[in-house]
GROMACS .gro file of C-alpha atoms in nm:
model
  484
    1MET     CA    1   2.813  -1.916  -1.634
    2PRO     CA    2   2.437  -1.834  -1.716
    3PRO     CA    3   2.166  -1.798  -1.427
    4ALA     CA    4   1.965  -2.115  -1.338
    5HIS     CA    5   1.681  -1.953  -1.555
    6PRO     CA    6   1.619  -1.628  -1.748
    7PHE     CA    7   1.471  -1.417  -1.428
    8ASP     CA    8   1.716  -1.537  -1.173
    9ASP     CA    9   1.863  -1.177  -1.227
   10ASP     CA   10   1.545  -1.031  -1.081
   11LYS     CA   11   1.567  -1.210  -0.714
   12LEU     CA   12   1.842  -1.124  -0.456
   13LYS     CA   13   2.099  -1.410  -0.416
   14GLU     CA   14   2.238  -1.545  -0.108
   15GLU     CA   15   2.663  -1.540  -0.170
   16CYS     CA   16   2.696  -1.879  -0.038
   17GLY     CA   17   2.654  -2.210   0.206
   18VAL     CA   18   2.895  -2.320   0.437
   19TYR     CA   19   2.942  -2.727   0.593
   20GLY     CA   20   3.197  -2.919   0.771
   21VAL     CA   21   3.193  -3.264   0.935
   22ILE     CA   22   3.444  -3.439   1.219
   23GLY     CA   23   3.470  -3.783   1.335
   24VAL     CA   24   3.320  -3.994   1.055
   25THR     CA   25   3.468  -4.249   0.803
   26ASP     CA   26   3.479  -4.039   0.415
   27ALA     CA   27   3.405  -3.752   0.578
   28ALA     CA   28   3.390  -3.571   0.235
   29ASN     CA   29   3.086  -3.763   0.130
   30PHE     CA   30   2.891  -3.642   0.427
   31VAL     CA   31   3.004  -3.282   0.310
   32ALA     CA   32   2.922  -3.328  -0.034
   33LEU     CA   33   2.542  -3.447   0.080
   34GLY     CA   34   2.521  -3.133   0.297
   35LEU     CA   35   2.652  -2.914   0.032
   36HIS     CA   36   2.372  -3.075  -0.208
   37ALA     CA   37   2.092  -2.985   0.068
   38LEU     CA   38   2.273  -2.655   0.065
   39GLN     CA   39   2.249  -2.569  -0.339
   40HIS     CA   40   1.976  -2.300  -0.294
   41ARG     CA   41   2.205  -2.086  -0.146
   42GLY     CA   42   2.500  -2.109  -0.412
   43GLN     CA   43   2.454  -2.249  -0.765
   44GLU     CA   44   2.764  -2.078  -0.927
   45ALA     CA   45   3.056  -2.320  -0.786
   46GLY     CA   46   3.149  -2.544  -0.501
   47GLY     CA   47   3.478  -2.696  -0.305
   48ILE     CA   48   3.534  -2.944  -0.055
   49VAL     CA   49   3.868  -2.996   0.150
   50SER     CA   50   3.948  -3.268   0.348
   51HIS     CA   51   4.249  -3.425   0.559
   52GLU     CA   52   4.345  -3.747   0.612
   53PRO     CA   53   4.622  -3.842   0.874
   54GLU     CA   54   4.878  -3.990   0.592
   55GLN     CA   55   4.792  -3.809   0.318
   56GLY     CA   56   4.757  -3.503   0.449
   57PHE     CA   57   4.496  -3.219   0.292
   58ASN     CA   58   4.324  -3.258  -0.005
   59SER     CA   59   4.101  -2.995  -0.245
   60VAL     CA   60   3.887  -3.014  -0.561
   61ARG     CA   61   3.674  -2.728  -0.660
   62ARG     CA   62   3.449  -2.705  -0.922
   63PHE     CA   63   3.216  -2.443  -1.116
   64GLY     CA   64   2.853  -2.611  -1.191
   65TYR     CA   65   2.614  -2.799  -0.914
   66VAL     CA   66   2.729  -3.025  -0.641
   67ARG     CA   67   2.540  -3.293  -0.817
   68ASP     CA   68   2.737  -3.298  -1.155
   69ASN     CA   69   3.080  -3.303  -0.975
   70PHE     CA   70   3.088  -3.453  -0.630
   71THR     CA   71   2.850  -3.766  -0.684
   72ARG     CA   72   3.150  -3.970  -0.873
   73HIS     CA   73   3.317  -4.215  -0.673
   74SER     CA   74   3.633  -4.165  -0.891
   75LEU     CA   75   3.636  -3.779  -0.763
   76MET     CA   76   3.514  -3.835  -0.428
   77GLU     CA   77   3.821  -4.100  -0.345
   78THR     CA   78   4.056  -3.829  -0.370
   79LEU     CA   79   3.907  -3.672  -0.071
   80PRO     CA   80   3.971  -3.911   0.255
   81GLY     CA   81   3.999  -3.860   0.586
   82PRO     CA   82   3.743  -3.824   0.894
   83LEU     CA   83   3.757  -3.445   0.853
   84ALA     CA   84   3.626  -3.222   0.561
   85ILE     CA   85   3.457  -2.904   0.517
   86GLY     CA   86   3.312  -2.735   0.188
   87HIS     CA   87   3.117  -2.468   0.039
   88VAL     CA   88   2.886  -2.366  -0.230
   89ARG     CA   89   2.889  -2.008  -0.401
   90TYR     CA   90   2.749  -1.750  -0.588
   91SER     CA   91   2.992  -1.485  -0.660
   92THR     CA   92   2.946  -1.144  -0.494
   93ALA     CA   93   3.267  -0.977  -0.339
   94GLY     CA   94   3.531  -1.092  -0.614
   95SER     CA   95   3.461  -1.121  -1.028
   96LYS     CA   96   3.140  -1.200  -1.148
   97GLY     CA   97   3.142  -1.544  -1.319
   98ALA     CA   98   3.474  -1.595  -1.128
   99ALA     CA   99   3.770  -1.824  -1.219
  100ILE     CA  100   3.822  -2.116  -1.032
  101ARG     CA  101   4.084  -1.988  -0.801
  102ASP     CA  102   3.799  -1.779  -0.658
  103VAL     CA  103   3.599  -2.096  -0.545
  104GLN     CA  104   3.648  -2.168  -0.203
  105PRO     CA  105   3.730  -2.322   0.083
  106PHE     CA  106   4.067  -2.113   0.071
  107PHE     CA  107   4.379  -2.340   0.189
  108GLY     CA  108   4.665  -2.195   0.336
  109GLU     CA  109   5.017  -2.355   0.495
  110PHE     CA  110   5.117  -2.200   0.819
  111SER     CA  111   5.437  -2.283   1.051
  112MET     CA  112   5.192  -2.511   1.270
  113GLY     CA  113   5.021  -2.650   0.991
  114GLY     CA  114   4.781  -2.623   0.741
  115ALA     CA  115   4.434  -2.482   0.758
  116ALA     CA  116   4.119  -2.465   0.501
  117ILE     CA  117   3.831  -2.185   0.550
  118ALA     CA  118   3.497  -2.178   0.423
  119HIS     CA  119   3.309  -1.785   0.460
  120ASN     CA  120   2.972  -1.729   0.412
  121GLY     CA  121   2.916  -1.330   0.450
  122ASN     CA  122   3.092  -1.028   0.317
  123ILE     CA  123   3.364  -0.847   0.434
  124THR     CA  124   3.298  -0.449   0.439
  125ASN     CA  125   3.652  -0.334   0.478
  126ALA     CA  126   3.814  -0.604   0.261
  127GLU     CA  127   3.973  -0.392   0.017
  128ALA     CA  128   4.119  -0.143   0.266
  129LEU     CA  129   4.241  -0.497   0.465
  130ARG     CA  130   4.369  -0.635   0.104
  131LYS     CA  131   4.554  -0.273   0.015
  132GLU     CA  132   4.741  -0.297   0.345
  133LEU     CA  133   4.853  -0.664   0.364
  134ILE     CA  134   4.982  -0.590  -0.001
  135GLU     CA  135   5.170  -0.324   0.083
  136ARG     CA  136   5.311  -0.573   0.354
  137GLY     CA  137   5.390  -0.804   0.110
  138SER     CA  138   5.094  -1.060   0.081
  139ILE     CA  139   5.040  -1.190  -0.253
  140PHE     CA  140   4.682  -1.241  -0.338
  141GLN     CA  141   4.558  -1.554  -0.519
  142SER     CA  142   4.202  -1.461  -0.568
  143SER     CA  143   3.973  -1.160  -0.606
  144SER     CA  144   3.759  -1.322  -0.301
  145ASP     CA  145   3.728  -1.096   0.041
  146SER     CA  146   3.755  -1.399   0.206
  147GLU     CA  147   4.113  -1.465   0.127
  148CYS     CA  148   4.195  -1.178   0.347
  149ILE     CA  149   4.122  -1.362   0.642
  150ILE     CA  150   4.388  -1.653   0.538
  151HIS     CA  151   4.645  -1.353   0.516
  152LEU     CA  152   4.575  -1.211   0.860
  153MET     CA  153   4.625  -1.528   1.012
  154ALA     CA  154   4.959  -1.574   0.824
  155ARG     CA  155   5.077  -1.272   1.008
  156SER     CA  156   4.938  -1.300   1.319
  157LEU     CA  157   5.173  -1.430   1.623
  158GLN     CA  158   4.955  -1.636   1.830
  159ARG     CA  159   5.038  -1.975   1.859
  160ASN     CA  160   4.745  -2.191   1.718
  161ILE     CA  161   4.561  -2.196   1.433
  162PRO     CA  162   4.248  -2.090   1.621
  163GLU     CA  163   4.380  -1.821   1.802
  164ARG     CA  164   4.548  -1.674   1.493
  165MET     CA  165   4.182  -1.723   1.337
  166GLU     CA  166   4.049  -1.486   1.612
  167ASP     CA  167   4.340  -1.212   1.579
  168ALA     CA  168   4.246  -1.213   1.188
  169LEU     CA  169   3.872  -1.189   1.271
  170ARG     CA  170   3.891  -0.925   1.531
  171ARG     CA  171   4.037  -0.695   1.189
  172VAL     CA  172   3.754  -0.789   1.009
  173GLU     CA  173   3.411  -0.594   0.944
  174GLY     CA  174   3.091  -0.692   0.815
  175ALA     CA  175   2.930  -1.039   0.837
  176PHE     CA  176   3.099  -1.408   0.879
  177SER     CA  177   3.009  -1.745   0.924
  178ILE     CA  178   3.297  -1.972   0.893
  179VAL     CA  179   3.328  -2.300   0.894
  180ALA     CA  180   3.722  -2.389   0.913
  181MET     CA  181   3.940  -2.686   0.935
  182THR     CA  182   4.299  -2.763   1.072
  183GLN     CA  183   4.513  -3.126   1.035
  184SER     CA  184   4.260  -3.236   1.352
  185GLU     CA  185   4.012  -2.963   1.425
  186LEU     CA  186   3.652  -2.841   1.304
  187ILE     CA  187   3.629  -2.467   1.345
  188GLY     CA  188   3.300  -2.285   1.360
  189VAL     CA  189   3.264  -1.911   1.440
  190ARG     CA  190   2.981  -1.627   1.395
  191ASP     CA  191   3.042  -1.236   1.353
  192PRO     CA  192   2.924  -1.055   1.670
  193LEU     CA  193   2.604  -0.963   1.501
  194GLY     CA  194   2.529  -1.332   1.393
  195VAL     CA  195   2.403  -1.159   1.067
  196ARG     CA  196   2.449  -1.526   0.868
  197PRO     CA  197   2.344  -1.849   1.012
  198LEU     CA  198   2.531  -2.159   1.107
  199VAL     CA  199   2.446  -2.449   1.310
  200LEU     CA  200   2.589  -2.742   1.527
  201GLY     CA  201   2.439  -3.124   1.479
  202GLN     CA  202   2.574  -3.443   1.573
  203VAL     CA  203   2.594  -3.767   1.339
  204ALA     CA  204   2.711  -4.061   1.499
  205ASP     CA  205   3.029  -4.003   1.672
  206GLY     CA  206   3.091  -3.718   1.487
  207TRP     CA  207   3.001  -3.386   1.464
  208VAL     CA  208   2.868  -3.116   1.177
  209LEU     CA  209   2.829  -2.747   1.117
  210SER     CA  210   2.594  -2.635   0.863
  211SER     CA  211   2.436  -2.273   0.735
  212GLU     CA  212   2.102  -2.458   0.773
  213THR     CA  213   1.919  -2.731   0.965
  214CYS     CA  214   1.787  -2.893   0.642
  215GLY     CA  215   2.183  -2.952   0.566
  216LEU     CA  216   2.169  -3.180   0.914
  217ASP     CA  217   1.846  -3.378   0.809
  218ILE     CA  218   1.967  -3.473   0.468
  219ILE     CA  219   2.261  -3.685   0.628
  220GLY     CA  220   2.057  -3.785   0.946
  221ALA     CA  221   2.243  -3.570   1.180
  222THR     CA  222   2.091  -3.463   1.532
  223TYR     CA  223   2.019  -3.118   1.557
  224VAL     CA  224   2.225  -2.943   1.891
  225ARG     CA  225   2.200  -2.587   1.869
  226GLU     CA  226   2.272  -2.268   1.689
  227ILE     CA  227   2.609  -2.127   1.706
  228GLU     CA  228   2.557  -1.793   1.881
  229PRO     CA  229   2.633  -1.470   1.752
  230GLY     CA  230   3.002  -1.383   1.837
  231GLU     CA  231   3.078  -1.744   1.927
  232MET     CA  232   3.363  -1.989   1.822
  233VAL     CA  233   3.363  -2.343   1.877
  234VAL     CA  234   3.673  -2.562   1.795
  235ILE     CA  235   3.555  -2.935   1.771
  236SER     CA  236   3.778  -3.191   1.813
  237GLU     CA  237   3.776  -3.612   1.841
  238LYS     CA  238   3.967  -3.578   2.159
  239ASP     CA  239   3.784  -3.339   2.334
  240GLY     CA  240   3.445  -3.259   2.160
  241VAL     CA  241   3.287  -2.926   2.149
  242GLN     CA  242   3.510  -2.613   2.299
  243SER     CA  243   3.316  -2.273   2.304
  244HIS     CA  244   3.436  -1.894   2.370
  245TYR     CA  245   3.342  -1.595   2.292
  246PRO     CA  246   3.631  -1.386   2.152
  247PHE     CA  247   3.436  -1.043   2.026
  248ARG     CA  248   3.287  -0.781   2.250
  249ARG     CA  249   2.947  -0.888   2.263
  250VAL     CA  250   2.655  -0.660   2.082
  251PRO     CA  251   2.307  -0.731   2.011
  252SER     CA  252   2.234  -0.977   1.757
  253ARG     CA  253   2.110  -0.860   1.407
  254PHE     CA  254   2.037  -1.155   1.213
  255CYS     CA  255   1.918  -1.090   0.844
  256ILE     CA  256   1.564  -1.092   0.803
  257PHE     CA  257   1.562  -1.189   0.458
  258GLU     CA  258   1.676  -1.558   0.569
  259HIS     CA  259   1.333  -1.576   0.711
  260VAL     CA  260   1.149  -1.444   0.354
  261TYR     CA  261   1.349  -1.596   0.099
  262PHE     CA  262   1.724  -1.748   0.136
  263SER     CA  263   1.676  -2.008   0.378
  264ARG     CA  264   1.495  -2.357   0.245
  265PRO     CA  265   1.102  -2.387   0.418
  266ASP     CA  266   1.234  -2.684   0.552
  267SER     CA  267   1.512  -2.547   0.793
  268ILE     CA  268   1.468  -2.418   1.175
  269ILE     CA  269   1.598  -2.063   1.232
  270GLY     CA  270   1.585  -1.956   1.615
  271GLY     CA  271   1.351  -2.210   1.695
  272ARG     CA  272   1.110  -2.129   1.410
  273SER     CA  273   1.022  -2.320   1.110
  274VAL     CA  274   1.112  -2.120   0.818
  275TYR     CA  275   0.807  -2.277   0.661
  276GLU     CA  276   0.551  -2.142   0.937
  277THR     CA  277   0.704  -1.788   0.955
  278ARG     CA  278   0.667  -1.751   0.579
  279HIS     CA  279   0.291  -1.877   0.621
  280GLN     CA  280   0.254  -1.609   0.899
  281ILE     CA  281   0.389  -1.314   0.665
  282GLY     CA  282   0.100  -1.445   0.434
  283VAL     CA  283  -0.180  -1.364   0.720
  284GLU     CA  284  -0.006  -1.083   0.809
  285LEU     CA  285  -0.020  -0.925   0.458
  286ALA     CA  286  -0.381  -1.043   0.434
  287ARG     CA  287  -0.474  -0.850   0.722
  288GLU     CA  288  -0.293  -0.570   0.612
  289ALA     CA  289  -0.380  -0.567   0.260
  290PRO     CA  290  -0.682  -0.700   0.210
  291VAL     CA  291  -0.828  -0.721  -0.154
  292GLU     CA  292  -1.156  -0.881  -0.343
  293ALA     CA  293  -1.044  -1.146  -0.566
  294ASP     CA  294  -1.155  -1.487  -0.661
  295LEU     CA  295  -0.790  -1.641  -0.650
  296VAL     CA  296  -0.462  -1.614  -0.441
  297CYS     CA  297  -0.190  -1.766  -0.639
  298PRO     CA  298   0.167  -1.767  -0.545
  299VAL     CA  299   0.482  -1.712  -0.774
  300PRO     CA  300   0.637  -2.038  -0.761
  301ASP     CA  301   0.792  -2.173  -0.549
  302SER     CA  302   0.943  -1.896  -0.291
  303GLY     CA  303   0.589  -1.701  -0.281
  304THR     CA  304   0.365  -2.039  -0.182
  305PRO     CA  305   0.370  -2.051   0.201
  306ALA     CA  306   0.288  -1.685   0.206
  307ALA     CA  307   0.028  -1.757  -0.045
  308ILE     CA  308  -0.152  -2.049   0.169
  309GLY     CA  309  -0.139  -1.788   0.487
  310PHE     CA  310  -0.298  -1.532   0.262
  311SER     CA  311  -0.585  -1.758   0.148
  312ARG     CA  312  -0.651  -1.918   0.485
  313GLU     CA  313  -0.671  -1.549   0.665
  314SER     CA  314  -0.846  -1.399   0.337
  315GLY     CA  315  -1.081  -1.679   0.293
  316ILE     CA  316  -1.028  -1.676  -0.045
  317PRO     CA  317  -0.968  -1.973  -0.205
  318TYR     CA  318  -0.588  -2.069  -0.275
  319ALA     CA  319  -0.475  -2.231  -0.642
  320MET     CA  320  -0.168  -2.318  -0.823
  321GLY     CA  321  -0.248  -2.036  -1.141
  322ILE     CA  322   0.136  -2.075  -1.220
  323ILE     CA  323   0.300  -2.404  -1.280
  324ARG     CA  324   0.666  -2.424  -1.253
  325ASN     CA  325   0.882  -2.636  -1.529
  326GLN     CA  326   1.076  -2.865  -1.295
  327TYR     CA  327   1.334  -2.936  -1.577
  328MET     CA  328   1.460  -2.588  -1.651
  329GLY     CA  329   1.795  -2.604  -1.606
  330ARG     CA  330   2.147  -2.454  -1.711
  331THR     CA  331   2.207  -2.665  -1.985
  332PHE     CA  332   1.928  -2.533  -2.187
  333ILE     CA  333   1.973  -2.455  -2.555
  334GLU     CA  334   2.148  -2.154  -2.616
  335PRO     CA  335   1.847  -1.855  -2.659
  336THR     CA  336   1.804  -1.648  -2.985
  337GLU     CA  337   1.667  -1.299  -2.927
  338GLN     CA  338   1.303  -1.465  -3.007
  339ILE     CA  339   1.336  -1.768  -2.744
  340ARG     CA  340   1.491  -1.501  -2.482
  341ASN     CA  341   1.179  -1.276  -2.542
  342MET     CA  342   0.996  -1.595  -2.437
  343GLY     CA  343   1.193  -1.602  -2.129
  344VAL     CA  344   0.978  -1.652  -1.843
  345ARG     CA  345   0.782  -1.905  -2.032
  346LEU     CA  346   1.073  -2.137  -2.052
  347LYS     CA  347   1.017  -2.203  -1.662
  348LEU     CA  348   0.652  -2.104  -1.588
  349ASN     CA  349   0.322  -2.144  -1.730
  350VAL     CA  350  -0.021  -1.998  -1.653
  351ASN     CA  351  -0.276  -2.252  -1.609
  352ARG     CA  352  -0.554  -2.097  -1.831
  353ALA     CA  353  -0.858  -2.328  -1.731
  354LEU     CA  354  -0.807  -2.160  -1.388
  355ILE     CA  355  -0.745  -1.813  -1.451
  356LYS     CA  356  -0.968  -1.717  -1.723
  357GLY     CA  357  -1.211  -1.440  -1.594
  358LYS     CA  358  -1.067  -1.462  -1.269
  359ARG     CA  359  -0.978  -1.140  -1.010
  360VAL     CA  360  -0.645  -1.305  -0.923
  361ILE     CA  361  -0.406  -1.223  -0.620
  362LEU     CA  362  -0.003  -1.294  -0.692
  363VAL     CA  363   0.164  -1.351  -0.402
  364ASP     CA  364   0.551  -1.335  -0.417
  365ASP     CA  365   0.846  -1.305  -0.215
  366SER     CA  366   0.986  -0.960  -0.321
  367VAL     CA  367   1.043  -0.696  -0.606
  368VAL     CA  368   1.353  -0.595  -0.689
  369ARG     CA  369   1.394  -0.500  -1.023
  370GLY     CA  370   1.035  -0.555  -1.105
  371THR     CA  371   1.144  -0.719  -1.499
  372THR     CA  372   0.985  -1.060  -1.372
  373SER     CA  373   0.700  -0.918  -1.183
  374ARG     CA  374   0.613  -0.777  -1.537
  375LYS     CA  375   0.613  -1.057  -1.718
  376ILE     CA  376   0.407  -1.298  -1.488
  377LYS     CA  377   0.145  -1.033  -1.508
  378GLU     CA  378   0.129  -1.009  -1.872
  379MET     CA  379   0.114  -1.378  -1.854
  380ILE     CA  380  -0.182  -1.387  -1.593
  381LEU     CA  381  -0.348  -1.120  -1.857
  382ASP     CA  382  -0.300  -1.312  -2.186
  383ALA     CA  383  -0.437  -1.605  -2.013
  384GLY     CA  384  -0.806  -1.390  -1.956
  385ALA     CA  385  -0.787  -1.309  -1.600
  386LYS     CA  386  -1.001  -1.012  -1.506
  387GLU     CA  387  -0.766  -0.831  -1.247
  388VAL     CA  388  -0.408  -0.882  -1.144
  389HIS     CA  389  -0.310  -0.786  -0.770
  390PHE     CA  390   0.031  -0.824  -0.661
  391ARG     CA  391   0.066  -0.900  -0.258
  392ILE     CA  392   0.486  -0.893  -0.141
  393ALA     CA  393   0.593  -1.095   0.141
  394SER     CA  394   0.822  -0.829   0.222
  395PRO     CA  395   0.841  -0.463   0.267
  396PRO     CA  396   1.017  -0.267  -0.071
  397THR     CA  397   1.371  -0.337  -0.133
  398ALA     CA  398   1.503   0.009  -0.149
  399TRP     CA  399   1.885  -0.039  -0.055
  400PRO     CA  400   2.165  -0.272  -0.134
  401CYS     CA  401   2.281  -0.566   0.106
  402PHE     CA  402   2.654  -0.543   0.182
  403TYR     CA  403   2.671  -0.837   0.405
  404GLY     CA  404   2.663  -1.181   0.179
  405VAL     CA  405   2.380  -1.088  -0.077
  406ASP     CA  406   2.429  -1.055  -0.430
  407THR     CA  407   2.155  -0.656  -0.450
  408PRO     CA  408   2.194  -0.465  -0.763
  409GLN     CA  409   2.337  -0.089  -0.723
  410ARG     CA  410   2.083   0.098  -0.578
  411GLU     CA  411   1.953   0.283  -0.854
  412LYS     CA  412   1.845  -0.028  -1.015
  413LEU     CA  413   1.594  -0.114  -0.701
  414LEU     CA  414   1.262  -0.065  -0.847
  415ALA     CA  415   1.190   0.086  -0.452
  416ALA     CA  416   1.478   0.291  -0.459
  417THR     CA  417   1.366   0.547  -0.707
  418MET     CA  418   0.942   0.531  -0.695
  419SER     CA  419   0.670   0.503  -0.476
  420GLU     CA  420   0.423   0.201  -0.408
  421ASP     CA  421   0.173   0.342  -0.640
  422GLU     CA  422   0.463   0.438  -0.885
  423MET     CA  423   0.575   0.101  -0.842
  424ARG     CA  424   0.187  -0.045  -0.905
  425ASP     CA  425   0.189   0.179  -1.261
  426HIS     CA  426   0.519   0.059  -1.352
  427LEU     CA  427   0.357  -0.304  -1.326
  428GLN     CA  428   0.059  -0.217  -1.456
  429VAL     CA  429  -0.137  -0.374  -1.213
  430ASP     CA  430  -0.454  -0.355  -1.022
  431SER     CA  431  -0.303  -0.303  -0.692
  432LEU     CA  432   0.024  -0.387  -0.544
  433LYS     CA  433   0.110  -0.396  -0.155
  434PHE     CA  434   0.402  -0.488   0.046
  435ILE     CA  435   0.413  -0.620   0.399
  436SER     CA  436   0.527  -0.349   0.654
  437LEU     CA  437   0.831  -0.366   0.803
  438ASN     CA  438   0.626  -0.425   1.134
  439GLY     CA  439   0.408  -0.631   0.957
  440LEU     CA  440   0.705  -0.894   0.862
  441TYR     CA  441   0.890  -0.847   1.256
  442ARG     CA  442   0.507  -0.979   1.368
  443ALA     CA  443   0.530  -1.247   1.139
  444VAL     CA  444   0.914  -1.369   1.245
  445GLY     CA  445   0.783  -1.402   1.614
  446GLU     CA  446   0.837  -1.029   1.733
  447ILE     CA  447   0.489  -0.903   1.845
  448GLU     CA  448   0.536  -0.574   1.913
  449GLY     CA  449   0.685  -0.526   1.568
  450ARG     CA  450   1.020  -0.348   1.521
  451ASP     CA  451   1.240  -0.182   1.793
  452SER     CA  452   1.305   0.156   1.618
  453LYS     CA  453   1.585   0.221   1.855
  454CYS     CA  454   1.774  -0.120   1.845
  455PRO     CA  455   1.606  -0.360   1.595
  456GLN     CA  456   1.605  -0.743   1.683
  457TYR     CA  457   1.696  -0.807   1.291
  458CYS     CA  458   1.949  -0.680   1.047
  459ASP     CA  459   1.676  -0.547   0.768
  460ALA     CA  460   1.898  -0.263   0.593
  461CYS     CA  461   1.801  -0.373   0.254
  462PHE     CA  462   1.451  -0.246   0.361
  463SER     CA  463   1.540   0.027   0.594
  464GLY     CA  464   1.850   0.141   0.492
  465GLU     CA  465   1.968   0.121   0.860
  466TYR     CA  466   2.276  -0.072   0.836
  467PRO     CA  467   2.427  -0.235   1.162
  468VAL     CA  468   2.801  -0.226   1.046
  469ALA     CA  469   2.881   0.090   0.823
  470PRO     CA  470   2.989  -0.050   0.466
  471SER     CA  471   3.334   0.116   0.488
  472ASP     CA  472   3.437   0.002   0.129
  473MET     CA  473   3.137   0.141  -0.025
  474ILE     CA  474   3.138   0.448   0.139
  475GLU     CA  475   3.514   0.499   0.066
  476LYS     CA  476   3.362   0.487  -0.329
  477GLY     CA  477   3.095   0.730  -0.277
  478PHE     CA  478   2.819   0.545  -0.156
  479GLN     CA  479   2.572   0.763   0.023
  480LEU     CA  480   2.405   0.649   0.362
  481LYS     CA  481   2.019   0.671   0.464
  482ALA     CA  482   2.051   1.077   0.621
  483ALA     CA  483   1.986   1.027   0.978
  484GLU     CA  484   1.581   1.159   1.048
   0.00000   0.00000   0.00000
């Protein structure tokens, strides 16, 4: 499936979103709404598994948007019951443009009954586990790293499915936020570092698990709390929420890029509004990298809150200098080479009357390969801008992520091969500045900045300091950052 617009490949993509509901009539309908709210976390495919006591488990997996699949009454009728989980995905581990067998949730039948599992994150020792499991007789149906968990559960000798899941996850390295289900239980679990998000909510007499709080809002659920790093919750209609901590406690390392880009701006993370955090990133950026200019313009849509913060702190007027075409979708005509070269204009257009003769500050969330940045700069200059200054609401992305984000190989990351000045010359702009890592930490509420001895977040994509060694990639020759 093609990307949603011609330059999606110049953004880092979250791997997926997970969602689960128990204790409501037709839980799958609630899950479909929740997945719709989490669509930004994965637009390649989606799936829902439900359980109804008489019919048992039912599953539907489809490529494409939630709205194009899970809104049809005839399809939703095939997913009855008071318990359901769902998943939206991009592909990271596994094949790009994968087969339907790679679409989650995955289902397994065990001696004590069936279970389905949906996983957000990436297992960094998946290839080693897969090799071991195949040698012991496991037969894999997909290329996804998440399927390892099902096979590890099948080989566990524990008495029930939650205990088997604990057993399996102790063998797993990397990042995982998981929503799973048995015939009568909804299960949520986060890895000990808490790299990827997961929240708990309540709707009527039922319970909800969601990757983000915006998934609770859409069904009118009440936010209860975040699932803690290293916590497992087992939820049933009979006993409610049962919580325990099956892993050794370690300092948490939540993904800081969730604050910068991945999460929706109307979500709450760690008690903080994502929108307010991004606004504060713009404030910090204006303090760190001031420049004389006439307008502050966001690169839609992800740069908007930071641009507003930059404008308010600097006193330079905020303006919508670039207008987004909201109707650019996946079903656009197959582009010819000529149309493809127009690329970004299919999605963005410059507000010429506003830009002409002005010194413009463009605020964007990140620079990955730099292809989009160059084309947007050219559009701004074509519209008659006098100067173009880029201000980036994250530090330079110089290292790939191995914890559930689709990142290019390191040599394709602009910041991996160029200094800030070299990137400025490559993009051919008047100035280019990124927020510092300490500035980003201050914006997310760490007033003293980053603790270099024990960082409060996972920031490996900026720092090269991986909290969990990516063992599969190291085996393939990936070079970790040399110790300083």
